[in-house]
Amino acid sequence: MTTQFYPGQTLGIIGEGINGPMLVQAARQMGFKVTVYSPDEKNELVHIADNYFVGTYYDWEKLKTFAESCDFITYESQNIQIETLNFLQKYGVLPQGTEALEISMDRLMERALLEENNINVLPYASAIDLNDIVTATATLGYPIVLKPIQKNINPQLARVIDGPASIGRAAELIDNGTFIVESWLSDMRELSIVAAKGVDGHIEMFPMIENIFDNGKLVESLTAIKVPDEIEFEMQRIVNVVGDALNYRGVYQVDFYLTTTGNLMVKKLVATLSQESAIFGQVTNLSVYEQHIRAIAGIPVSVVTSSAPAILVPFDNLDNARLQTQWLIKDNWHFTFYHNAGYSLHAVHGHFVATGAELQYLIDQVEATKILLN
């Protein structure tokens, strides 16, 4: 299998995520032609690529033609079916492979990998009926959270169970398949490290980021954050261990929980580009998009340098008066809009990255605008 690719060759991109347009731009800047495959003709990718295919993820004839028209292929979203990617590998080169995505999208497989490598995760159990849930609470205690095993299943199927009186809330869900029962933490920090694994197995990491969520929705991401040195070292060790354990090339991410008592646990793995990783386009010497293409194209991954404080804030309303005001007056806010991908495919229409010399100044600046309230 070919492992190195050159300017003038064609990169195929399949998916409909928000990272696609930036990935296309990075690939073309690096000299590659780009062919995309999307199920939605309104997807921005279709309009900015050199060539495109529009079809379902099960249109095997069209997928075959797409794969054969590309020198190498990447998926830019976790929501691509493994069956589709395995099919593409029959007719094209997929440097990322499918193993890492399959593991990262299955909560039990993901935890098995982490536990095999002696990496801490939240206490959990699997459940196929209410009796299993009741049994799990005897060990885990309350509160617990109930989640489908497969991450690409409707997130609304997740439920927090506060105590025995509310366990009936799980009854309507449990018939939908196997679930994972997990201890619920409400007072912790959520941290991430984005890394890239190259063709030679070498791993390079981006600076740590902290993510703030509201009901599962990303509110803001911050970088140049502070944690004890021993915590940061352990996070980096885990990212290396995970990268070594996965048969994978490209950008990946490890998300962590850090409790107030200093306990560190892995929350999840991401075997592709994430929304929050876009923050590095403004504060490091290269973007995650360029680093990802370097990894899958067989170019040595770059050492990441020049980190500076920054905050990434997604927005979902282009007509927001506060946002329009900041567009006119903030010289340190850098806007990215998702265009058609935002309108037709996603609840989020874009993000801005605020940059500066001090993180606390940026936090105060963003909070003062009250944009986070909308």
Tab-separated table of C-alpha atoms in Angstrom:
chain	number	residue	atom	x	y	z
A	1	MET	CA	0.000	0.000	0.000
A	2	THR	CA	1.285	3.457	-0.905
A	3	THR	CA	2.146	5.469	2.204
A	4	GLN	CA	3.484	8.742	0.748
A	5	PHE	CA	1.709	11.224	-1.471
A	6	TYR	CA	2.826	14.317	-3.353
A	7	PRO	CA	1.514	17.694	-4.568
A	8	GLY	CA	-0.568	17.243	-7.699
A	9	GLN	CA	-2.153	14.023	-6.446
A	10	THR	CA	-5.782	13.852	-5.297
A	11	LEU	CA	-6.983	13.716	-1.700
A	12	GLY	CA	-10.495	12.389	-1.261
A	13	ILE	CA	-12.539	13.716	1.666
A	14	ILE	CA	-15.725	11.995	2.802
A	15	GLY	CA	-18.094	13.494	5.340
A	16	GLU	CA	-20.236	16.471	6.192
A	17	GLY	CA	-18.648	17.864	9.338
A	18	ILE	CA	-17.649	21.432	10.092
A	19	ASN	CA	-13.940	20.698	9.620
A	20	GLY	CA	-14.268	19.767	5.955
A	21	PRO	CA	-13.933	23.222	4.379
A	22	MET	CA	-10.783	24.041	6.384
A	23	LEU	CA	-9.356	20.653	5.454
A	24	VAL	CA	-10.006	21.354	1.757
A	25	GLN	CA	-8.276	24.728	2.023
A	26	ALA	CA	-5.241	23.226	3.774
A	27	ALA	CA	-4.960	20.416	1.215
A	28	ARG	CA	-5.093	22.794	-1.743
A	29	GLN	CA	-2.558	25.100	-0.097
A	30	MET	CA	-0.251	22.077	0.203
A	31	GLY	CA	-0.638	21.377	-3.531
A	32	PHE	CA	-3.168	18.550	-3.515
A	33	LYS	CA	-6.262	18.335	-5.680
A	34	VAL	CA	-9.406	17.567	-3.685
A	35	THR	CA	-12.376	15.355	-4.493
A	36	VAL	CA	-15.167	15.133	-1.941
A	37	TYR	CA	-18.045	12.757	-1.260
A	38	SER	CA	-21.111	14.041	0.586
A	39	PRO	CA	-24.738	12.956	0.982
A	40	ASP	CA	-25.872	16.595	0.773
A	41	GLU	CA	-25.401	18.705	-2.340
A	42	LYS	CA	-25.709	21.843	-0.170
A	43	ASN	CA	-22.597	20.890	1.779
A	44	GLU	CA	-19.972	23.610	1.418
A	45	LEU	CA	-17.400	20.941	0.545
A	46	VAL	CA	-19.199	20.285	-2.735
A	47	HIS	CA	-18.787	23.894	-3.804
A	48	ILE	CA	-15.103	24.426	-2.980
A	49	ALA	CA	-13.531	21.104	-4.040
A	50	ASP	CA	-11.995	20.375	-7.439
A	51	ASN	CA	-14.420	17.512	-7.964
A	52	TYR	CA	-17.291	15.981	-6.010
A	53	PHE	CA	-19.725	13.117	-5.687
A	54	VAL	CA	-23.144	13.402	-4.042
A	55	GLY	CA	-24.688	10.182	-2.822
A	56	THR	CA	-25.657	8.136	0.200
A	57	TYR	CA	-23.101	6.301	2.297
A	58	TYR	CA	-24.510	3.061	0.857
A	59	ASP	CA	-24.365	3.944	-2.842
A	60	TRP	CA	-21.677	1.351	-3.492
A	61	GLU	CA	-21.182	2.065	-7.180
A	62	LYS	CA	-20.730	5.783	-6.604
A	63	LEU	CA	-18.457	5.173	-3.608
A	64	LYS	CA	-16.323	2.834	-5.749
A	65	THR	CA	-15.938	5.501	-8.421
A	66	PHE	CA	-15.071	8.091	-5.768
A	67	ALA	CA	-12.384	5.861	-4.227
A	68	GLU	CA	-10.839	5.015	-7.579
A	69	SER	CA	-10.649	8.711	-8.504
A	70	CYS	CA	-8.520	9.547	-5.434
A	71	ASP	CA	-4.905	8.760	-4.590
A	72	PHE	CA	-5.717	8.707	-0.856
A	73	ILE	CA	-8.805	9.323	1.261
A	74	THR	CA	-9.628	10.762	4.678
A	75	TYR	CA	-12.820	10.954	6.718
A	76	GLU	CA	-13.328	14.257	8.531
A	77	SER	CA	-16.279	13.301	10.712
A	78	GLN	CA	-16.927	10.553	13.247
A	79	ASN	CA	-20.376	10.000	11.772
A	80	ILE	CA	-19.233	7.889	8.805
A	81	GLN	CA	-20.312	4.267	8.961
A	82	ILE	CA	-17.479	1.755	9.391
A	83	GLU	CA	-19.097	-0.350	6.654
A	84	THR	CA	-18.718	2.551	4.232
A	85	LEU	CA	-15.063	3.124	5.094
A	86	ASN	CA	-14.242	-0.581	4.849
A	87	PHE	CA	-15.777	-0.593	1.393
A	88	LEU	CA	-13.676	2.404	0.323
A	89	GLN	CA	-10.521	0.590	1.441
A	90	LYS	CA	-11.184	-2.089	-1.165
A	91	TYR	CA	-10.709	0.456	-3.943
A	92	GLY	CA	-8.591	3.204	-2.407
A	93	VAL	CA	-6.072	4.097	0.285
A	94	LEU	CA	-7.410	5.206	3.685
A	95	PRO	CA	-4.325	6.001	5.822
A	96	GLN	CA	-6.415	6.462	8.982
A	97	GLY	CA	-7.795	2.946	8.643
A	98	THR	CA	-11.022	2.061	10.426
A	99	GLU	CA	-9.863	0.396	13.642
A	100	ALA	CA	-9.440	3.589	15.660
A	101	LEU	CA	-12.802	4.982	14.582
A	102	GLU	CA	-14.572	1.720	15.356
A	103	ILE	CA	-13.043	1.615	18.840
A	104	SER	CA	-13.655	5.286	19.601
A	105	MET	CA	-17.321	5.136	18.566
A	106	ASP	CA	-18.097	2.071	20.726
A	107	ARG	CA	-18.034	2.931	24.432
A	108	LEU	CA	-17.317	-0.637	25.557
A	109	MET	CA	-14.507	-1.203	23.026
A	110	GLU	CA	-13.067	2.186	23.954
A	111	ARG	CA	-13.005	1.358	27.661
A	112	ALA	CA	-11.551	-2.076	26.970
A	113	LEU	CA	-8.627	-0.466	25.128
A	114	LEU	CA	-8.046	2.021	27.924
A	115	GLU	CA	-8.236	-0.573	30.679
A	116	GLU	CA	-5.891	-2.916	28.779
A	117	ASN	CA	-3.347	-0.086	28.918
A	118	ASN	CA	-3.957	0.649	32.632
A	119	ILE	CA	-5.624	4.005	31.931
A	120	ASN	CA	-8.240	5.237	34.404
A	121	VAL	CA	-11.851	5.651	33.315
A	122	LEU	CA	-15.025	6.392	35.249
A	123	PRO	CA	-16.537	3.334	36.980
A	124	TYR	CA	-19.084	1.726	34.648
A	125	ALA	CA	-21.161	-1.345	33.805
A	126	SER	CA	-23.098	-2.508	30.747
A	127	ALA	CA	-26.869	-2.940	30.780
A	128	ILE	CA	-29.478	-4.562	28.556
A	129	ASP	CA	-32.461	-4.281	30.923
A	130	LEU	CA	-33.642	-2.484	34.059
A	131	ASN	CA	-32.347	-5.237	36.319
A	132	ASP	CA	-28.832	-4.598	35.009
A	133	ILE	CA	-29.209	-0.901	35.795
A	134	VAL	CA	-30.413	-1.589	39.335
A	135	THR	CA	-27.502	-3.996	39.852
A	136	ALA	CA	-25.044	-1.401	38.552
A	137	THR	CA	-26.296	1.266	40.964
A	138	ALA	CA	-25.534	-1.045	43.882
A	139	THR	CA	-21.860	-0.782	42.919
A	140	LEU	CA	-21.679	2.675	41.350
A	141	GLY	CA	-24.105	4.528	43.589
A	142	TYR	CA	-26.048	7.591	42.464
A	143	PRO	CA	-26.124	9.659	40.367
A	144	ILE	CA	-25.414	7.630	37.239
A	145	VAL	CA	-25.693	8.376	33.543
A	146	LEU	CA	-27.106	5.950	31.000
A	147	LYS	CA	-25.613	6.144	27.473
A	148	PRO	CA	-25.999	4.025	24.314
A	149	ILE	CA	-22.950	1.877	23.542
A	150	GLN	CA	-22.660	3.434	20.084
A	151	LYS	CA	-21.820	7.139	20.209
A	152	ASN	CA	-23.488	7.959	16.893
A	153	ILE	CA	-26.888	6.956	18.254
A	154	ASN	CA	-29.209	9.849	19.152
A	155	PRO	CA	-27.604	11.663	22.145
A	156	GLN	CA	-31.097	12.346	23.495
A	157	LEU	CA	-31.154	8.694	24.537
A	158	ALA	CA	-28.717	9.513	27.351
A	159	ARG	CA	-30.257	9.939	30.813
A	160	VAL	CA	-28.975	11.029	34.205
A	161	ILE	CA	-30.525	8.965	37.015
A	162	ASP	CA	-30.413	10.818	40.347
A	163	GLY	CA	-31.776	8.077	42.574
A	164	PRO	CA	-34.103	5.061	42.850
A	165	ALA	CA	-37.182	7.225	42.334
A	166	SER	CA	-36.007	8.303	38.870
A	167	ILE	CA	-34.757	4.936	37.615
A	168	GLY	CA	-38.023	4.526	35.756
A	169	ARG	CA	-36.766	7.185	33.343
A	170	ALA	CA	-34.553	4.474	31.865
A	171	ALA	CA	-37.456	2.164	31.045
A	172	GLU	CA	-38.331	3.930	27.789
A	173	LEU	CA	-34.696	3.764	26.637
A	174	ILE	CA	-33.472	0.322	27.514
A	175	ASP	CA	-35.358	-1.385	24.652
A	176	ASN	CA	-33.187	0.543	22.167
A	177	GLY	CA	-30.174	-1.737	22.673
A	178	THR	CA	-27.196	-2.165	24.965
A	179	PHE	CA	-26.297	0.759	27.208
A	180	ILE	CA	-23.400	1.731	29.410
A	181	VAL	CA	-24.097	2.786	33.000
A	182	GLU	CA	-21.483	5.240	34.229
A	183	SER	CA	-20.852	7.222	37.386
A	184	TRP	CA	-21.888	10.843	36.975
A	185	LEU	CA	-19.491	13.643	37.895
A	186	SER	CA	-20.814	17.180	38.127
A	187	ASP	CA	-17.829	19.016	39.575
A	188	MET	CA	-14.809	18.497	37.348
A	189	ARG	CA	-12.756	20.106	34.599
A	190	GLU	CA	-12.871	18.747	31.050
A	191	LEU	CA	-9.468	18.828	29.361
A	192	SER	CA	-8.218	17.620	25.985
A	193	ILE	CA	-4.974	17.008	24.145
A	194	VAL	CA	-4.963	16.906	20.349
A	195	ALA	CA	-2.135	14.923	18.759
A	196	ALA	CA	-1.024	13.647	15.370
A	197	LYS	CA	0.553	10.280	14.604
A	198	GLY	CA	2.731	10.123	11.504
A	199	VAL	CA	3.614	7.362	9.071
A	200	ASP	CA	6.680	6.467	11.183
A	201	GLY	CA	4.607	6.229	14.383
A	202	HIS	CA	6.005	9.499	15.739
A	203	ILE	CA	3.463	11.511	17.768
A	204	GLU	CA	3.352	15.292	18.131
A	205	MET	CA	0.945	17.060	20.481
A	206	PHE	CA	-0.795	20.400	20.458
A	207	PRO	CA	-1.095	22.369	23.716
A	208	MET	CA	-3.699	21.273	26.247
A	209	ILE	CA	-7.153	22.821	25.986
A	210	GLU	CA	-10.038	23.095	28.436
A	211	ASN	CA	-13.608	22.686	27.190
A	212	ILE	CA	-16.746	24.132	28.759
A	213	PHE	CA	-20.030	22.390	27.902
A	214	ASP	CA	-23.685	23.142	28.582
A	215	ASN	CA	-25.959	20.093	28.237
A	216	GLY	CA	-23.425	18.479	25.909
A	217	LYS	CA	-23.065	21.561	23.724
A	218	LEU	CA	-19.622	23.158	23.450
A	219	VAL	CA	-19.746	26.692	24.894
A	220	GLU	CA	-16.057	27.593	24.738
A	221	SER	CA	-12.566	26.098	24.525
A	222	LEU	CA	-9.517	27.667	26.172
A	223	THR	CA	-5.811	27.121	25.662
A	224	ALA	CA	-2.661	28.090	27.527
A	225	ILE	CA	-4.337	26.750	30.680
A	226	LYS	CA	-2.622	25.704	33.897
A	227	VAL	CA	-2.679	22.342	35.656
A	228	PRO	CA	-0.105	20.794	38.018
A	229	ASP	CA	2.993	19.565	36.151
A	230	GLU	CA	2.400	15.966	37.200
A	231	ILE	CA	-1.145	16.083	35.761
A	232	GLU	CA	0.047	17.475	32.436
A	233	PHE	CA	2.833	14.898	32.251
A	234	GLU	CA	0.363	12.068	32.906
A	235	MET	CA	-1.998	13.392	30.233
A	236	GLN	CA	0.829	13.466	27.700
A	237	ARG	CA	1.881	9.949	28.685
A	238	ILE	CA	-1.659	8.687	28.136
A	239	VAL	CA	-1.898	10.390	24.732
A	240	ASN	CA	1.312	8.618	23.684
A	241	VAL	CA	0.097	5.260	25.019
A	242	VAL	CA	-3.220	5.601	23.190
A	243	GLY	CA	-1.488	6.640	19.965
A	244	ASP	CA	0.876	3.679	20.159
A	245	ALA	CA	-2.013	1.287	20.823
A	246	LEU	CA	-4.089	2.424	17.840
A	247	ASN	CA	-3.496	1.328	14.259
A	248	TYR	CA	-3.993	4.875	13.016
A	249	ARG	CA	-2.407	7.772	11.139
A	250	GLY	CA	-3.643	11.349	11.439
A	251	VAL	CA	-4.960	13.710	14.080
A	252	TYR	CA	-6.659	12.228	17.128
A	253	GLN	CA	-7.774	13.558	20.501
A	254	VAL	CA	-7.975	12.287	24.065
A	255	ASP	CA	-10.529	13.962	26.351
A	256	PHE	CA	-10.067	13.867	30.133
A	257	TYR	CA	-11.928	14.503	33.361
A	258	LEU	CA	-9.950	16.161	36.162
A	259	THR	CA	-11.693	16.143	39.545
A	260	THR	CA	-11.276	18.726	42.290
A	261	THR	CA	-9.253	16.142	44.240
A	262	GLY	CA	-6.774	15.719	41.373
A	263	ASN	CA	-8.052	12.420	39.966
A	264	LEU	CA	-7.489	12.128	36.217
A	265	MET	CA	-9.651	9.885	34.011
A	266	VAL	CA	-10.120	9.542	30.271
A	267	LYS	CA	-13.547	10.655	29.107
A	268	LYS	CA	-13.345	9.552	25.474
A	269	LEU	CA	-11.227	9.194	22.344
A	270	VAL	CA	-11.770	11.059	19.061
A	271	ALA	CA	-10.260	9.432	15.964
A	272	THR	CA	-10.457	12.457	13.683
A	273	LEU	CA	-10.659	16.255	13.816
A	274	SER	CA	-12.836	17.923	16.466
A	275	GLN	CA	-14.692	21.223	16.663
A	276	GLU	CA	-12.518	22.587	19.457
A	277	SER	CA	-9.220	21.763	17.712
A	278	ALA	CA	-9.865	24.657	15.310
A	279	ILE	CA	-8.509	26.945	18.046
A	280	PHE	CA	-4.937	26.137	17.038
A	281	GLY	CA	-5.250	27.816	13.656
A	282	GLN	CA	-4.670	31.135	15.422
A	283	VAL	CA	-2.123	30.324	18.112
A	284	THR	CA	0.334	27.687	16.868
A	285	ASN	CA	2.777	27.426	13.982
A	286	LEU	CA	0.425	25.174	12.012
A	287	SER	CA	-3.236	24.174	12.065
A	288	VAL	CA	-4.614	20.744	12.894
A	289	TYR	CA	-5.730	20.540	9.254
A	290	GLU	CA	-2.205	20.861	7.901
A	291	GLN	CA	-0.879	18.491	10.559
A	292	HIS	CA	-3.542	15.908	9.697
A	293	ILE	CA	-2.700	16.047	5.998
A	294	ARG	CA	1.022	15.794	6.762
A	295	ALA	CA	0.332	12.621	8.761
A	296	ILE	CA	-1.864	10.879	6.207
A	297	ALA	CA	0.279	11.995	3.249
A	298	GLY	CA	3.420	10.491	4.751
A	299	ILE	CA	5.112	13.844	5.414
A	300	PRO	CA	6.848	14.127	8.818
A	301	VAL	CA	4.478	15.659	11.364
A	302	SER	CA	5.679	19.059	12.549
A	303	VAL	CA	6.799	20.028	16.049
A	304	VAL	CA	4.070	22.312	17.408
A	305	THR	CA	5.344	25.669	18.693
A	306	SER	CA	4.289	29.246	19.447
A	307	SER	CA	1.287	28.590	21.641
A	308	ALA	CA	-0.482	31.709	22.953
A	309	PRO	CA	-3.632	32.212	25.065
A	310	ALA	CA	-6.879	31.922	23.138
A	311	ILE	CA	-10.584	31.166	23.543
A	312	LEU	CA	-12.765	29.522	20.884
A	313	VAL	CA	-16.487	30.304	21.073
A	314	PRO	CA	-19.030	28.669	18.721
A	315	PHE	CA	-22.089	30.667	17.680
A	316	ASP	CA	-25.394	29.633	16.158
A	317	ASN	CA	-27.095	32.909	15.249
A	318	LEU	CA	-25.585	35.115	12.566
A	319	ASP	CA	-28.201	37.798	13.268
A	320	ASN	CA	-27.219	38.121	16.929
A	321	ALA	CA	-26.862	41.864	17.572
A	322	ARG	CA	-24.128	41.379	20.162
A	323	LEU	CA	-22.116	39.251	17.742
A	324	GLN	CA	-22.482	41.814	14.962
A	325	THR	CA	-21.294	44.550	17.318
A	326	GLN	CA	-18.165	42.585	18.253
A	327	TRP	CA	-17.505	41.909	14.559
A	328	LEU	CA	-17.070	45.657	14.136
A	329	ILE	CA	-15.020	46.487	17.224
A	330	LYS	CA	-12.900	43.507	18.294
A	331	ASP	CA	-9.469	43.541	16.652
A	332	ASN	CA	-8.390	40.321	18.398
A	333	TRP	CA	-11.401	38.171	17.437
A	334	HIS	CA	-10.937	35.943	14.396
A	335	PHE	CA	-14.162	34.655	12.817
A	336	THR	CA	-14.806	31.447	10.888
A	337	PHE	CA	-18.200	30.809	9.276
A	338	TYR	CA	-19.465	27.392	8.230
A	339	HIS	CA	-21.677	28.703	5.397
A	340	ASN	CA	-23.890	26.022	3.806
A	341	ALA	CA	-22.522	23.318	6.073
A	342	GLY	CA	-23.666	25.357	9.037
A	343	TYR	CA	-27.142	26.093	7.777
A	344	SER	CA	-28.140	22.750	6.340
A	345	LEU	CA	-26.208	20.279	8.454
A	346	HIS	CA	-25.316	21.720	11.838
A	347	ALA	CA	-26.800	23.720	14.688
A	348	VAL	CA	-23.588	25.777	14.894
A	349	HIS	CA	-22.951	28.353	12.164
A	350	GLY	CA	-19.390	29.315	13.021
A	351	HIS	CA	-16.917	30.227	15.730
A	352	PHE	CA	-14.530	32.969	16.688
A	353	VAL	CA	-11.143	32.681	18.338
A	354	ALA	CA	-10.146	35.505	20.687
A	355	THR	CA	-6.379	35.842	21.099
A	356	GLY	CA	-4.224	37.869	23.455
A	357	ALA	CA	-1.333	37.906	25.896
A	358	GLU	CA	-3.281	36.802	29.001
A	359	LEU	CA	-5.992	34.161	29.228
A	360	GLN	CA	-7.867	35.818	32.090
A	361	TYR	CA	-8.107	39.045	30.082
A	362	LEU	CA	-9.693	37.069	27.230
A	363	ILE	CA	-12.110	35.318	29.592
A	364	ASP	CA	-13.220	38.679	30.989
A	365	GLN	CA	-13.472	40.163	27.496
A	366	VAL	CA	-15.747	37.402	26.201
A	367	GLU	CA	-17.911	37.355	29.340
A	368	ALA	CA	-18.356	41.135	29.210
A	369	THR	CA	-20.035	40.870	25.789
A	370	LYS	CA	-22.676	38.441	27.200
A	371	ILE	CA	-22.448	36.467	23.938
A	372	LEU	CA	-22.272	33.243	25.924
A	373	LEU	CA	-25.820	33.891	27.155
A	374	ASN	CA	-27.251	33.505	23.634
